[in-house]
CSV table of C-alpha atoms in Angstrom, one decimal:
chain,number,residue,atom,x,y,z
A,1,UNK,CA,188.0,75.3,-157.0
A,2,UNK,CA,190.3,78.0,-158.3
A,3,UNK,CA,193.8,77.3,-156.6
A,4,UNK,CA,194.3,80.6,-155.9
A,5,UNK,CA,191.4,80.7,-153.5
A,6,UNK,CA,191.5,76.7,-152.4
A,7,UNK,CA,193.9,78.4,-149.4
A,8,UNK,CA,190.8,80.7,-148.4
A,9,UNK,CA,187.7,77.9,-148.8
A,10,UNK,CA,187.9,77.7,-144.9
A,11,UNK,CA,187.4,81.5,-144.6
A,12,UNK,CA,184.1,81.2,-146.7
A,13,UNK,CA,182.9,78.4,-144.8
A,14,UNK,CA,182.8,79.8,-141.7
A,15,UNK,CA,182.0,83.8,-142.4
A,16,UNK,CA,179.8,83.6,-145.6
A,17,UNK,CA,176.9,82.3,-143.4
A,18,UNK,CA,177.1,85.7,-141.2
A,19,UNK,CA,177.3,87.7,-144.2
A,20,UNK,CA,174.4,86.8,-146.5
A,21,UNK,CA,172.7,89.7,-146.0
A,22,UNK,CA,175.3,92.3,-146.8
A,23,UNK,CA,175.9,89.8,-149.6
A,24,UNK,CA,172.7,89.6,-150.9
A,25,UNK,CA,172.8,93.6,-150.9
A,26,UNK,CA,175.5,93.8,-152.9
A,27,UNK,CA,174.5,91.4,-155.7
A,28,UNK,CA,171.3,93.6,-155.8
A,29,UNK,CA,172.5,97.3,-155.2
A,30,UNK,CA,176.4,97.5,-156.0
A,31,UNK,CA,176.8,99.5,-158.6
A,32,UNK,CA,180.1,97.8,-160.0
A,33,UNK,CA,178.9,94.1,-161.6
A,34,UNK,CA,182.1,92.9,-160.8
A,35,UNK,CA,181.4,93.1,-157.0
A,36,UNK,CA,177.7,91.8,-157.6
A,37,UNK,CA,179.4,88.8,-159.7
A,38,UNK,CA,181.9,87.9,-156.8
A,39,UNK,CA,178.5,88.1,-154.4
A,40,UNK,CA,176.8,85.5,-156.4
A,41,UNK,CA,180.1,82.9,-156.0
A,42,UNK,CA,180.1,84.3,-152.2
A,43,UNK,CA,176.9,83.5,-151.7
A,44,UNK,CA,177.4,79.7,-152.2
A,45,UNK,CA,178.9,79.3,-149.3
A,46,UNK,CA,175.9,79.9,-147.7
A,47,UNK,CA,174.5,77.2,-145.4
A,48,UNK,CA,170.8,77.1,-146.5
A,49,UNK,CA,170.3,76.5,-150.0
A,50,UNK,CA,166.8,78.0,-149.8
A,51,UNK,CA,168.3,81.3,-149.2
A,52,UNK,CA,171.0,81.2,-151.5
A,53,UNK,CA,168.3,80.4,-154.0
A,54,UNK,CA,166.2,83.5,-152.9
A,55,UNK,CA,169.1,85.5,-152.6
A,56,UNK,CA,170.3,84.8,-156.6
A,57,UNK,CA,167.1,84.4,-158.1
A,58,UNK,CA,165.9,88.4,-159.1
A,59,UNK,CA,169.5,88.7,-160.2
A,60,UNK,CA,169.2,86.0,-162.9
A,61,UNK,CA,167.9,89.6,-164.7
A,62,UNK,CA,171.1,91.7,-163.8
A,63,UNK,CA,171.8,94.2,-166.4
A,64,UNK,CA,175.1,92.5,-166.5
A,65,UNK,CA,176.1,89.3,-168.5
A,66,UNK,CA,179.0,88.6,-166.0
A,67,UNK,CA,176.5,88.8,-163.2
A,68,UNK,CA,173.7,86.7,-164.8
A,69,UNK,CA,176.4,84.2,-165.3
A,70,UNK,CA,177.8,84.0,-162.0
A,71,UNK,CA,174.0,83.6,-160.6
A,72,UNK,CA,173.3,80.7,-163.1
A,73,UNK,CA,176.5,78.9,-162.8
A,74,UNK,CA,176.0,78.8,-158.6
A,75,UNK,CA,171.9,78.0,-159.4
A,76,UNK,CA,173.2,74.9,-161.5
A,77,UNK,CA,175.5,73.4,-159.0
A,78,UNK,CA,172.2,74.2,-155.8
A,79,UNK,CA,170.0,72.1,-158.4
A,80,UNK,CA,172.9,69.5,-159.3
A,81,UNK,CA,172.7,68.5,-155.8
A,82,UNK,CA,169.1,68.7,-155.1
A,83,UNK,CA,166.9,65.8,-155.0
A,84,UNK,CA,164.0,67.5,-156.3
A,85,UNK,CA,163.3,71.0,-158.1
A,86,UNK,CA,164.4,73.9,-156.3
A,87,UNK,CA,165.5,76.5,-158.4
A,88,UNK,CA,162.1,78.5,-159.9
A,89,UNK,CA,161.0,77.0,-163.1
A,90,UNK,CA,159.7,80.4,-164.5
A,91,UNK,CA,163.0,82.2,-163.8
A,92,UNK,CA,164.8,79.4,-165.5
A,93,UNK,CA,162.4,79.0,-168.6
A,94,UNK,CA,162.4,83.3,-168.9
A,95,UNK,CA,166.5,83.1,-168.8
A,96,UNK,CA,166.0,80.8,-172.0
A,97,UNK,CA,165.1,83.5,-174.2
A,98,UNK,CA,167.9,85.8,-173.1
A,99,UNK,CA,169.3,87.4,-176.0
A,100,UNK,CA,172.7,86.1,-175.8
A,101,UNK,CA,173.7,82.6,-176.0
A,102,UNK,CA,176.0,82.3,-172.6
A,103,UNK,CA,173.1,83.7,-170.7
A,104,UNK,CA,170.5,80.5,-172.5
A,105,UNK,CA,173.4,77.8,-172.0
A,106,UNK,CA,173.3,78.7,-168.5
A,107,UNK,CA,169.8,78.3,-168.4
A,108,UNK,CA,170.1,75.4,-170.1
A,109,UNK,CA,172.4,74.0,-167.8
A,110,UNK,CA,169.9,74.7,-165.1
A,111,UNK,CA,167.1,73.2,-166.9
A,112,UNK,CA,168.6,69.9,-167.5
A,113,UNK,CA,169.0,69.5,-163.7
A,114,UNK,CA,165.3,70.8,-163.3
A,115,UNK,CA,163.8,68.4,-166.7
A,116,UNK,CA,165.4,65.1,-164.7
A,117,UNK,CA,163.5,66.0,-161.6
A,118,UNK,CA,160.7,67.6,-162.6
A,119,UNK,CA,157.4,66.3,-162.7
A,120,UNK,CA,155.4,65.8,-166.5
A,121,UNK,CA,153.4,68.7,-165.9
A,122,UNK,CA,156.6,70.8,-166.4
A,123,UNK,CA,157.9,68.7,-169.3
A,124,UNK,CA,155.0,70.1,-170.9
A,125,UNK,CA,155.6,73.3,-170.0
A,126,UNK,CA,159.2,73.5,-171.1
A,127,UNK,CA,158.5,72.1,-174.4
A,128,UNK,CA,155.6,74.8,-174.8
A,129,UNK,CA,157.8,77.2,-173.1
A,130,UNK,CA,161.5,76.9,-174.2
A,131,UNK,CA,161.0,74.1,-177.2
A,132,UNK,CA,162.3,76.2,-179.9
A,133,UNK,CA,165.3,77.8,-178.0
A,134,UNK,CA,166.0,74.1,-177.3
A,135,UNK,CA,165.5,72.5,-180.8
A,136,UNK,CA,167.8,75.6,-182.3
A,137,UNK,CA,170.5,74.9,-179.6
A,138,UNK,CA,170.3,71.2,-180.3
A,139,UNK,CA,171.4,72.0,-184.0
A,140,UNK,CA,174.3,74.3,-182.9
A,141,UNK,CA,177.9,73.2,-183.5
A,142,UNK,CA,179.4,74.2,-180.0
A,143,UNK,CA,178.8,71.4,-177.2
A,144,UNK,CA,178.4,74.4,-174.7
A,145,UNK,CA,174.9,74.9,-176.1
A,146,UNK,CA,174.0,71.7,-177.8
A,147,UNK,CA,174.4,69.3,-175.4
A,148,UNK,CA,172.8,70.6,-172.7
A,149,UNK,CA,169.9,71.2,-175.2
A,150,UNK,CA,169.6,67.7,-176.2
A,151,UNK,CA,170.3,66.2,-173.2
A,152,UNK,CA,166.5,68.2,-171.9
A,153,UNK,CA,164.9,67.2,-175.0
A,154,UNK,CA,165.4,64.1,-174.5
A,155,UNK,CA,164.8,64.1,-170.9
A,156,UNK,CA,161.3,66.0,-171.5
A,157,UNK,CA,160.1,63.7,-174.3
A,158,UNK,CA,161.8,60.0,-173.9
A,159,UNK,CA,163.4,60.2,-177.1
A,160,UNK,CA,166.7,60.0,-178.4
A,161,UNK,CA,167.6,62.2,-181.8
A,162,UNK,CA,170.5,63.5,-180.7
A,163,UNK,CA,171.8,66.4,-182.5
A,164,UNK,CA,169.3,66.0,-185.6
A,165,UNK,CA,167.2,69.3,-185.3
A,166,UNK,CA,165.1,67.7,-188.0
A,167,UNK,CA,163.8,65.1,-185.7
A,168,UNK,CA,163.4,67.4,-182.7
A,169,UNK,CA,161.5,69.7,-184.6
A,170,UNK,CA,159.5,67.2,-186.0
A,171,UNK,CA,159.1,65.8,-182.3
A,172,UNK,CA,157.9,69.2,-180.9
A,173,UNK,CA,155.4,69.9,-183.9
A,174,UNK,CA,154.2,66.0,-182.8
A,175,UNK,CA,153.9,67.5,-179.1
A,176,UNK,CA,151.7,70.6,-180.1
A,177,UNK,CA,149.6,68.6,-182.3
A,178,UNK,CA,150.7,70.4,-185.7
């Protein structure tokens, strides 16, 4: 939605779909992360969300932050407007314990569309999995990382703490039977 590009939105539409190939080559193999970060947004333009998802995925480990980013932000809005889980779990859950907190509030983005749809066989798993990561984030001052982390515990456990770390820590000790 960047109103310097809004002009050019046609242009995507219609020639992303023949490029996703040379796009997906790019995000992979270009050596400047600029022009695999720009390949990620490109590649939403696909028509087939299964490929777009394919095609991002393996870069959600890019050496670079701005390309990680770019990957996340465009795997959010696939699983924003999915009915069911489409982006991988794993990839999601492994992004959560990314050294640096813009690459885990991405993924934490992403997993709060994933929690609402997922089934409680992966509630478990992200409360074994990322449970920590979350209950730190949840006691963090900026929204960017808290809310997103409250808003999967609370979809992954039925309760409602809020931002008191307290109780979420004492809910995931509950959980693993501590």
């Amino acid at each position: 939605n960047h109103p310097d590009l809004a002009h050019r939105e046609d242009l995507f539409i219609e020639k992303v779909p023949l490029c996703v190939a040379g796009l997906t080559a790019v995000l992979r193999d270009d050596r400047d992360d600029k022009r695999r970060a720009a390949a990620a947004f490109a590649l939403a333009y696909a028509r087939d969300p299964r490929q777009v998802i394919d095609a991002l995925v393996p870069s959600i480990d890019d050496p670079s932050g701005l390309v990680r980013n770019n990957v996340m932000r465009v795997l959010v809005m696939i699983q924003r407007n999915a009915d069911a889980v489409v982006v991988p779990l794993a990839a999601v859950l492994r992004a959560m314990h990314f050294p640096t907190t813009i690459d885990r509030n991405k993924a934490a983005y992403a997993l709060v569309e994933i929690a609402k749809r997922s089934p409680p066989s992966d509630r478990v798993r992200i409360a074994r999995e990322a449970g920590d990561v979350l209950v730190a984030m949840a006691a963090m001052s900026q929204p960017n990382n808290r809310d997103p982390a409250v808003e999967i515990l609370q979809a992954i456990s039925g309760e409602d703490h809020r931002t008191d770390a307290a109780a979420w820590r004492a809910w995931l000790a509950r959980r693993r039977g501590k």
